[in-house]
Coordinates of C-alpha atoms in Angstrom, one line a residue:
M1 CA 85.9 131.4 66.3
P2 CA 87.3 132.0 69.9
H3 CA 89.2 129.1 71.3
H4 CA 87.6 129.5 74.8
T5 CA 84.1 128.3 73.8
P6 CA 81.9 127.4 76.8
L7 CA 82.0 123.7 75.9
I8 CA 85.8 123.5 75.7
A9 CA 86.1 125.7 78.8
T10 CA 83.7 123.5 80.8
I11 CA 85.5 120.2 79.8
V12 CA 89.0 121.6 80.4
A13 CA 88.1 123.2 83.7
G14 CA 86.2 120.1 84.9
L15 CA 89.0 117.7 84.1
V16 CA 91.9 119.8 85.2
V17 CA 90.4 120.8 88.6
A18 CA 89.0 117.2 89.0
F19 CA 92.5 115.9 88.5
A20 CA 94.0 118.3 91.1
M21 CA 91.3 117.5 93.7
G22 CA 91.3 113.8 92.9
A23 CA 95.1 113.7 93.5
L24 CA 94.6 115.6 96.8
A25 CA 91.9 113.1 97.9
Y26 CA 94.2 110.2 97.0
R27 CA 97.0 111.7 99.1
L28 CA 94.5 112.0 102.0
R29 CA 93.5 108.4 101.5
V30 CA 90.0 109.4 100.6
S31 CA 88.0 108.2 97.6
P32 CA 88.8 110.4 94.5
V33 CA 85.0 110.7 94.0
A34 CA 85.0 113.2 96.9
G35 CA 87.7 115.1 95.1
Y36 CA 85.7 115.2 91.9
L37 CA 82.6 116.5 93.7
F38 CA 84.6 119.2 95.5
A39 CA 86.1 120.2 92.1
G40 CA 82.6 120.8 90.8
V41 CA 81.9 123.0 93.9
L42 CA 85.0 125.0 93.1
I43 CA 84.0 125.7 89.4
G44 CA 80.3 126.0 90.2
P45 CA 78.2 129.1 90.3
F46 CA 78.0 129.2 94.1
T47 CA 81.7 129.8 94.7
P48 CA 83.9 132.7 93.6
G49 CA 86.3 132.5 90.7
F50 CA 85.9 130.7 87.4
V51 CA 82.4 129.5 86.7
A52 CA 81.8 126.7 84.2
D53 CA 78.6 126.5 82.1
T54 CA 76.2 124.6 84.3
D55 CA 73.8 123.7 81.4
L56 CA 76.6 122.2 79.3
A57 CA 77.9 120.3 82.4
V58 CA 74.5 118.8 82.9
E59 CA 74.4 117.6 79.3
L60 CA 77.9 116.1 79.6
A61 CA 76.7 114.4 82.8
E62 CA 74.0 112.7 80.8
I63 CA 76.6 111.0 78.7
G64 CA 78.4 110.1 82.0
V65 CA 75.1 108.6 83.3
I66 CA 74.7 106.5 80.2
L67 CA 78.3 105.2 80.4
L68 CA 78.1 104.6 84.1
M69 CA 74.9 102.6 83.8
F70 CA 76.4 100.7 80.8
G71 CA 79.3 99.7 83.0
V72 CA 77.0 98.6 85.8
G73 CA 75.1 96.4 83.3
L74 CA 78.4 95.1 81.8
H75 CA 79.5 93.9 85.2
F76 CA 76.1 92.7 86.3
S77 CA 76.4 89.1 87.3
L78 CA 73.3 87.1 87.9
K79 CA 75.4 84.2 89.1
D80 CA 77.0 86.3 91.8
L81 CA 73.6 87.7 92.9
L82 CA 72.1 84.2 93.1
S83 CA 74.9 82.9 95.2
V84 CA 74.0 85.4 98.0
R85 CA 70.3 85.9 97.1
K86 CA 69.1 84.6 100.5
I87 CA 70.7 87.5 102.3
A88 CA 71.2 90.1 99.6
L89 CA 67.6 90.3 98.3
P90 CA 65.6 90.5 101.6
G91 CA 68.4 92.4 103.3
A92 CA 68.8 95.1 100.6
L93 CA 65.0 95.6 100.2
A94 CA 64.5 95.9 104.0
Q95 CA 67.4 98.3 104.3
I96 CA 66.0 100.4 101.4
A97 CA 62.6 100.5 103.1
V98 CA 64.0 101.6 106.5
A99 CA 66.4 104.2 105.0
T100 CA 63.6 105.5 102.7
L101 CA 61.3 105.8 105.7
L102 CA 63.9 107.7 107.8
G103 CA 64.5 110.1 104.9
F104 CA 60.7 110.5 104.3
L105 CA 60.1 111.4 107.9
L106 CA 62.9 114.0 107.8
A107 CA 61.4 115.5 104.6
R108 CA 58.0 115.7 106.1
Y109 CA 59.4 117.3 109.2
L110 CA 60.9 119.9 106.9
G111 CA 57.5 120.5 105.3
W112 CA 58.1 118.8 101.9
T113 CA 55.5 116.9 99.9
I114 CA 54.9 113.2 100.2
L115 CA 56.5 112.5 96.8
A116 CA 59.5 114.7 97.6
G117 CA 60.0 112.8 100.8
L118 CA 59.9 109.5 98.9
I119 CA 62.5 110.6 96.4
F120 CA 64.7 112.1 99.2
G121 CA 64.5 108.8 101.2
L122 CA 65.3 106.7 98.2
A123 CA 68.3 108.9 97.4
L124 CA 69.6 108.3 100.9
S125 CA 69.1 104.5 100.7
V126 CA 71.4 103.5 97.9
A127 CA 75.2 103.3 98.2
S128 CA 77.9 104.2 95.6
T129 CA 79.1 101.3 93.5
V130 CA 82.5 103.0 92.9
V131 CA 83.2 103.8 96.6
L132 CA 82.1 100.3 97.8
L133 CA 84.2 98.3 95.3
R134 CA 87.3 100.4 95.9
A135 CA 86.9 99.9 99.7
L136 CA 86.6 96.2 99.2
Q137 CA 89.5 96.0 96.7
A138 CA 91.8 97.9 99.0
R139 CA 91.3 95.1 101.6
N140 CA 91.2 92.3 99.0
A141 CA 87.7 91.3 100.2
V142 CA 85.8 91.3 96.9
Q143 CA 86.0 87.5 96.5
T144 CA 85.4 86.7 100.2
E145 CA 82.0 85.8 101.6
R146 CA 81.5 89.2 103.1
G147 CA 82.6 90.9 99.9
R148 CA 80.1 88.9 97.8
I149 CA 77.3 89.7 100.2
A150 CA 78.1 93.4 100.0
V151 CA 78.3 93.4 96.2
G152 CA 75.1 91.3 95.8
W153 CA 73.4 93.7 98.2
L154 CA 74.5 96.6 96.0
I155 CA 73.3 94.9 92.9
V156 CA 69.8 94.6 94.4
E157 CA 69.9 98.3 95.4
D158 CA 70.9 99.2 91.9
L159 CA 68.1 97.2 90.3
A160 CA 65.6 98.8 92.7
M161 CA 66.8 102.2 91.8
V162 CA 66.5 101.4 88.1
I163 CA 62.9 100.5 88.6
A164 CA 62.4 103.7 90.7
L165 CA 63.8 105.8 87.8
V166 CA 61.3 104.3 85.4
L167 CA 58.2 104.7 87.7
L168 CA 58.9 108.1 89.2
P169 CA 58.0 110.1 86.0
V170 CA 54.7 108.2 85.8
I171 CA 53.9 108.9 89.4
A172 CA 54.8 112.5 88.9
Q173 CA 52.5 112.7 85.9
I174 CA 49.6 111.2 87.9
M175 CA 50.2 113.7 90.7
E176 CA 50.3 116.7 88.4
G177 CA 47.0 115.7 86.8
G178 CA 45.3 115.5 90.1
S179 CA 43.8 112.3 91.5
G180 CA 42.0 111.5 88.2
S181 CA 39.8 108.5 87.7
S182 CA 41.0 105.0 88.5
T183 CA 40.6 104.2 84.8
Q184 CA 42.9 107.0 83.7
I185 CA 45.5 106.1 86.3
A186 CA 45.4 102.4 85.3
A187 CA 45.6 103.4 81.6
L188 CA 48.7 105.6 82.3
V189 CA 50.5 102.9 84.3
G190 CA 49.5 100.3 81.8
L191 CA 50.9 102.3 78.9
T192 CA 54.1 102.9 80.7
L193 CA 54.5 99.2 81.6
L194 CA 53.6 98.3 78.1
K195 CA 56.4 100.5 76.7
I196 CA 58.9 99.1 79.2
G197 CA 57.8 95.6 78.4
G198 CA 58.2 96.3 74.7
F199 CA 61.7 97.6 75.2
V200 CA 62.7 94.7 77.4
A201 CA 61.3 92.2 75.0
L202 CA 63.0 93.8 72.1
M203 CA 66.3 93.7 73.9
L204 CA 66.0 90.1 75.1
I205 CA 64.7 88.7 71.9
V206 CA 66.3 90.8 69.2
G207 CA 69.1 92.6 70.9
K208 CA 70.4 89.5 72.6
R209 CA 71.1 88.1 69.2
L210 CA 72.0 91.1 67.1
I211 CA 74.3 93.0 69.5
P212 CA 76.7 90.1 70.3
A213 CA 76.7 88.9 66.7
G214 CA 77.5 92.4 65.4
L215 CA 80.2 92.9 67.9
H216 CA 81.8 89.5 67.0
W217 CA 81.8 90.6 63.3
V218 CA 83.5 93.8 64.2
A219 CA 86.1 91.9 66.4
H220 CA 87.0 89.7 63.4
T221 CA 87.8 92.8 61.3
G222 CA 90.9 93.2 63.6
S223 CA 90.4 96.9 63.9
R224 CA 90.7 98.0 67.6
E225 CA 89.4 101.4 66.7
L226 CA 86.3 100.1 65.0
F227 CA 85.7 97.7 68.0
R228 CA 85.9 100.5 70.5
L229 CA 83.5 102.6 68.3
A230 CA 81.1 99.7 68.0
V231 CA 80.9 99.3 71.8
L232 CA 80.3 103.0 72.4
S233 CA 77.7 103.0 69.6
I234 CA 75.8 100.2 71.3
A235 CA 75.9 102.0 74.7
L236 CA 74.8 105.4 73.4
G237 CA 72.6 104.2 70.6
V238 CA 70.5 101.8 72.7
A239 CA 70.2 104.4 75.5
F240 CA 69.0 107.1 73.1
G241 CA 66.7 104.7 71.2
A242 CA 65.1 103.6 74.4
A243 CA 64.4 107.1 75.4
Y244 CA 63.2 108.3 72.0
L245 CA 61.1 105.3 71.0
F246 CA 59.9 103.8 74.3
D247 CA 60.1 106.8 76.7
V248 CA 62.4 104.8 78.8
S249 CA 65.2 106.6 80.7
F250 CA 68.7 106.7 79.4
A251 CA 69.8 104.8 82.5
L252 CA 67.6 101.8 81.9
G253 CA 68.5 101.6 78.2
A254 CA 72.2 101.8 78.9
F255 CA 71.9 99.2 81.7
F256 CA 70.2 96.7 79.4
A257 CA 72.7 97.3 76.7
G258 CA 75.5 96.5 79.1
M259 CA 73.8 93.5 80.6
I260 CA 73.2 91.9 77.2
L261 CA 76.8 92.7 76.1
G262 CA 78.0 91.3 79.4
E263 CA 76.8 87.8 78.5
S264 CA 79.0 87.9 75.3
Q265 CA 82.5 86.3 75.2
L266 CA 83.8 89.8 74.2
S267 CA 82.4 91.5 77.4
R268 CA 85.9 91.7 79.0
R269 CA 87.4 93.3 76.0
A270 CA 84.4 95.7 75.6
A271 CA 84.9 96.8 79.2
E272 CA 88.6 97.3 78.7
E273 CA 88.3 99.3 75.5
T274 CA 85.6 101.7 76.8
L275 CA 87.1 102.1 80.3
P276 CA 89.1 105.3 79.5
L277 CA 86.1 107.1 78.0
R278 CA 83.8 105.8 80.8
D279 CA 86.2 107.1 83.4
A280 CA 86.5 110.5 81.8
F281 CA 82.8 111.1 81.5
A282 CA 82.2 109.6 85.0
V283 CA 84.5 112.2 86.3
L284 CA 82.6 114.9 84.4
F285 CA 79.4 113.5 85.9
F286 CA 80.6 113.9 89.4
V287 CA 82.0 117.3 88.6
S288 CA 78.6 118.4 87.2
V289 CA 76.9 117.1 90.4
G290 CA 79.3 119.2 92.5
M291 CA 78.5 122.3 90.5
L292 CA 74.9 122.0 91.5
F293 CA 75.8 122.0 95.2
D294 CA 75.2 125.2 97.2
P295 CA 77.7 125.3 100.1
S296 CA 75.5 127.8 102.0
V297 CA 73.3 124.8 103.0
V298 CA 75.9 123.9 105.5
V299 CA 75.4 127.2 107.3
E300 CA 71.7 127.8 106.6
Q301 CA 70.5 124.2 107.4
P302 CA 73.1 122.6 109.7
W303 CA 70.6 120.5 111.6
P304 CA 68.8 119.0 108.6
L305 CA 72.3 118.3 107.1
L306 CA 73.4 116.6 110.3
A307 CA 70.2 114.5 110.3
T308 CA 70.8 113.6 106.6
V309 CA 74.4 112.5 107.3
A310 CA 73.2 110.5 110.4
I311 CA 70.7 108.6 108.3
I312 CA 73.4 107.8 105.7
I313 CA 76.2 106.8 108.0
F314 CA 74.3 105.4 111.1
G315 CA 70.8 104.7 110.1
K316 CA 71.6 102.5 107.1
S317 CA 74.6 100.9 108.7
I318 CA 72.8 99.9 111.9
V319 CA 69.9 98.4 109.9
A320 CA 72.3 96.5 107.6
Y321 CA 74.3 95.2 110.5
G322 CA 71.2 93.9 112.3
I323 CA 69.9 92.2 109.1
V324 CA 73.1 90.4 108.4
R325 CA 73.5 89.2 112.0
A326 CA 69.8 88.1 112.0
F327 CA 70.7 85.8 109.1
R328 CA 73.4 84.3 111.4
F329 CA 76.4 85.5 109.4
S330 CA 79.7 86.4 111.2
N331 CA 80.2 89.7 112.9
E332 CA 83.0 90.5 110.4
A333 CA 80.6 90.1 107.5
A334 CA 78.0 92.3 109.2
L335 CA 80.5 95.0 109.9
T336 CA 81.9 94.9 106.4
V337 CA 78.4 95.2 104.8
S338 CA 77.4 98.0 107.2
A339 CA 80.6 100.0 106.6
S340 CA 80.3 99.5 102.8
L341 CA 76.8 101.0 102.8
A342 CA 77.6 104.0 105.0
Q343 CA 77.7 106.4 102.0
I344 CA 75.7 107.4 98.9
G345 CA 76.7 108.1 95.4
E346 CA 75.8 108.1 91.7
F347 CA 72.2 106.8 91.9
S348 CA 71.5 109.3 94.6
F349 CA 72.6 112.1 92.3
I350 CA 70.5 110.7 89.4
L351 CA 67.4 110.5 91.6
A352 CA 68.0 114.0 93.0
G353 CA 68.4 115.4 89.5
L354 CA 65.2 113.6 88.3
G355 CA 63.3 114.9 91.3
V356 CA 64.3 118.5 90.7
G357 CA 63.7 118.1 86.9
L358 CA 60.2 116.9 87.6
N359 CA 59.6 119.9 90.0
I360 CA 59.0 117.4 92.8
L361 CA 62.1 117.7 95.0
P362 CA 63.0 121.2 96.2
H363 CA 66.5 122.5 95.5
E364 CA 67.2 122.4 99.3
G365 CA 66.6 118.6 99.1
R366 CA 69.2 118.2 96.3
D367 CA 71.7 120.3 98.3
L368 CA 71.2 118.1 101.4
I369 CA 71.7 115.0 99.2
L370 CA 74.8 116.4 97.6
A371 CA 76.3 117.5 101.0
G372 CA 75.5 114.2 102.5
A373 CA 77.2 112.4 99.6
I374 CA 80.3 114.5 99.8
L375 CA 80.6 114.1 103.6
S376 CA 79.8 110.4 103.6
I377 CA 82.2 109.6 100.8
F378 CA 84.9 111.6 102.5
A379 CA 84.3 109.8 105.8
N380 CA 83.9 106.3 104.4
P381 CA 87.6 105.2 104.4
F382 CA 87.9 106.2 108.0
I383 CA 84.7 104.5 108.9
F384 CA 85.9 101.3 107.2
T385 CA 89.2 101.5 109.1
M386 CA 87.5 102.0 112.4
V387 CA 84.8 99.3 111.9
V388 CA 86.5 96.7 109.8
G389 CA 90.2 97.5 110.3
R390 CA 93.0 98.5 108.0
A391 CA 94.0 96.8 104.8
P392 CA 96.1 93.8 105.8
L393 CA 99.8 94.4 105.9
R394 CA 100.7 90.7 105.8
R395 CA 98.6 87.8 104.8
P396 CA 100.8 84.8 103.9
V397 CA 99.8 82.1 101.4
P398 CA 97.5 79.7 103.2
A399 CA 99.2 76.5 104.5
T400 CA 96.1 74.5 103.8
S401 CA 96.3 74.9 100.1
P402 CA 95.2 71.9 97.9
E403 CA 98.7 71.2 97.0
G404 CA 99.9 70.8 100.6
D405 CA 103.7 70.8 101.2
R406 CA 104.5 70.7 97.5
R407 CA 103.5 74.3 97.3
G408 CA 106.0 75.4 99.9
T409 CA 108.4 78.3 99.2
A410 CA 112.1 78.2 98.9
S411 CA 112.6 78.5 102.6
E412 CA 110.3 75.7 103.3
S413 CA 110.9 73.0 100.7
G414 CA 114.0 74.0 98.9
K415 CA 112.0 74.9 95.8
T416 CA 111.7 78.3 94.3
H417 CA 108.5 80.2 94.5
T418 CA 107.3 82.7 91.9
V419 CA 104.6 85.4 92.0
L420 CA 102.9 85.9 88.6
V421 CA 101.1 89.2 88.1
G422 CA 98.5 89.0 85.4
Y423 CA 96.6 86.0 84.1
G424 CA 95.7 87.3 80.6
R425 CA 96.9 85.8 77.3
V426 CA 100.6 86.0 78.2
G427 CA 100.2 85.3 82.0
K428 CA 98.1 82.2 81.3
L429 CA 100.8 80.7 79.1
V430 CA 103.5 81.5 81.7
A431 CA 101.4 79.8 84.3
Q432 CA 101.1 76.7 82.1
E433 CA 104.9 76.6 81.8
L434 CA 105.4 77.1 85.6
R435 CA 103.0 74.2 86.3
A436 CA 104.7 72.0 83.8
S437 CA 108.1 72.6 85.4
G438 CA 106.7 71.9 88.9
T439 CA 107.5 75.4 90.1
S440 CA 105.4 76.6 93.1
F441 CA 103.7 79.9 92.2
S442 CA 100.8 82.2 93.1
V443 CA 98.8 84.5 90.8
V444 CA 97.8 88.1 91.2
E445 CA 95.0 89.3 88.9
Y446 CA 93.2 92.6 89.1
Q447 CA 90.0 91.7 87.2
E448 CA 87.6 89.5 89.0
D449 CA 86.2 87.7 86.0
I450 CA 89.7 86.7 84.9
A451 CA 90.8 85.7 88.4
Q452 CA 87.8 83.2 88.5
R453 CA 89.4 81.4 85.5
V454 CA 92.5 80.5 87.5
P455 CA 92.5 76.8 88.4
D456 CA 91.2 76.1 91.9
D457 CA 94.4 74.4 92.9
L458 CA 96.4 77.6 92.5
H459 CA 96.6 80.4 95.1
V460 CA 95.1 83.5 93.4
V461 CA 94.9 87.0 94.9
T462 CA 92.4 89.3 93.4
G463 CA 93.5 93.0 93.5
N464 CA 95.9 95.6 92.3
A465 CA 99.5 94.4 92.5
A466 CA 100.6 98.0 93.0
I467 CA 99.2 97.7 96.6
P468 CA 101.9 96.3 98.9
A469 CA 99.3 94.2 100.9
I470 CA 98.3 92.4 97.7
L471 CA 101.9 91.4 96.8
E472 CA 102.5 90.4 100.4
E473 CA 99.4 88.2 100.5
A474 CA 100.7 86.5 97.3
G475 CA 103.9 85.5 99.2
L476 CA 106.4 88.0 97.7
E477 CA 108.7 88.0 100.7
K478 CA 109.2 84.2 100.5
S479 CA 109.5 84.2 96.7
D480 CA 112.6 84.3 94.5
R481 CA 111.0 85.7 91.3
L482 CA 108.4 88.1 90.2
V483 CA 106.9 87.8 86.7
I484 CA 104.9 90.9 85.7
A485 CA 102.9 89.7 82.7
I486 CA 100.5 92.6 82.3
P487 CA 100.7 94.5 79.0
G488 CA 101.4 98.0 80.3
G489 CA 105.1 98.6 80.8
F490 CA 104.7 101.8 82.9
E491 CA 102.1 100.1 85.1
A492 CA 104.5 97.2 85.5
G493 CA 107.2 99.7 86.6
G494 CA 104.9 100.9 89.5
I495 CA 104.6 97.2 90.6
A496 CA 108.3 96.7 90.2
Q497 CA 109.1 99.7 92.5
I498 CA 106.8 98.3 95.2
A499 CA 108.2 94.8 94.9
R500 CA 111.8 96.1 95.2
E501 CA 110.9 98.0 98.4
L502 CA 109.3 94.9 99.9
K503 CA 112.1 92.6 98.9
P504 CA 115.3 94.1 97.5
T505 CA 116.7 90.8 96.3
I506 CA 113.7 89.7 94.2
E507 CA 114.5 88.8 90.6
M508 CA 112.0 90.4 88.2
I509 CA 110.8 89.6 84.7
A510 CA 108.5 92.0 82.8
R511 CA 107.1 92.7 79.3
A512 CA 107.2 95.9 77.3
H513 CA 105.8 97.2 74.0
S514 CA 108.2 100.0 73.2
D515 CA 111.8 101.1 73.6
E516 CA 110.7 103.7 76.1
E517 CA 109.1 101.1 78.3
V518 CA 112.2 98.9 78.1
A519 CA 114.4 101.8 79.2
Y520 CA 112.0 102.7 82.0
L521 CA 111.8 99.2 83.4
T522 CA 115.5 98.7 83.1
K523 CA 116.2 101.9 85.0
L524 CA 113.9 100.6 87.8
G525 CA 116.1 97.5 88.2
V526 CA 114.0 94.9 86.4
E527 CA 116.6 92.3 85.4
H528 CA 114.8 90.8 82.4
V529 CA 112.5 93.0 80.1
I530 CA 110.9 91.1 77.2
M531 CA 109.8 93.2 74.2
G532 CA 107.6 91.3 71.7
E533 CA 108.9 92.9 68.6
R534 CA 112.6 92.2 69.5
E535 CA 111.8 88.6 70.3
I536 CA 109.9 88.1 67.0
A537 CA 112.8 89.7 65.1
A538 CA 115.3 87.6 66.9
K539 CA 113.4 84.4 66.0
M540 CA 113.0 85.4 62.4
S541 CA 116.7 86.2 62.1
M542 CA 117.6 82.9 63.6
L543 CA 115.4 81.1 61.0
L544 CA 116.9 83.1 58.2
R545 CA 120.5 82.2 59.3
A546 CA 119.5 78.5 59.5

């Protein structure tokens, strides 16, 4: 058998070129998603050079869709949505309606059918979850009021698109069969709703009990490999079963599987264990989307493309800004929400693919959607900078903290101040010891759900500690020590390098899991590197000597 089979060639080419273009996008301070899309263009059939197998790429993208929607469901928070429901629900629905209308009018002007115009408008109305969250995280705005509004707004958009994905095939079937009698149409819609209702009931009644219980049993086996396999089996199995037994889309099945699993106590571990595979197939999803893009649309249809981009960047943003201001929120919140929504992403691609697959949306429509996505994702960081401002370079620990003067730093109260990175199992124990000793400290935690568990009387910064602005906001420059309690030694090394550049005299403590990590951290100047196996062995040896 030849080694260069189409499947292997497609996966290798997709990942390698995506890495190169993603790295280039990162250097240009653009979302890596734009790089992944451009990688797909490079290996697609419309550009010279190597051409990957488009059919195989589309099938791989289906797995990417399942895992993407599983991740959306896993992080779906009804609590967060309810906290901003008064603005997010009416605001998102109104913005979807206006953006869909603008896209519909453009499609009708181009001579497309009514249904094609509806799909085209819907695809332009929904923003990318990946791009929005990364833009907010870069500015440490996820947990702010404006960040919660933007995320809640996006959740409503995602839910609306999930419903659209379910109903579009039904509408297409009705359109294909002609007008039909009202009885036939009602029967078709009723049967579809019955199937969806049956699936939802099965998931909420049976799945809500069996899935978490089964996952807890697997967790008690102690096998990390089996746990990871169980989570993937739930995501893929439920999605496939929903499509096979209930004629429900992969997307809806995966979303419900993630949502039910998200209510389990093991949701965070499930998200961590599946993240590498989800990221890999998400990259292949974006690459496959880029492969479908015909760059000639830029030359052949410049004015429709310009109008499409204008709807995405200006139309949606102006409407969103007006809605947020109408609800009497601050100008900063309105600008953040409008800038966050000035792009389109994964749901737009799924809708475009569904429309073309149902022979409703013309290929030119898909090309315009893909081109608009690439251009808007590329421009979004610059739009964010112009409208909202750059990521903060210096945001000191608030002086109005609940602990008052007692939480002052060394330069203010004579006490030492510590920055603790990571509030997991180890970080939480370190925090308890710091509190017991009366040491002033702040916490940096990347994962939002874990950051919410930090006591309210502590200053917590949600974000990536490898970003200088995050460490500065935690008060690194006024601190004496940095404790890096995250499990990854090499990731800790990246944080240590940034911290050393910001404050050369900082004393650092980190953890490691291997001799290579110990050597790496020591080489970077970390004064104290704790390796679990060595400490356990030292304690056992001490007990034996005693």
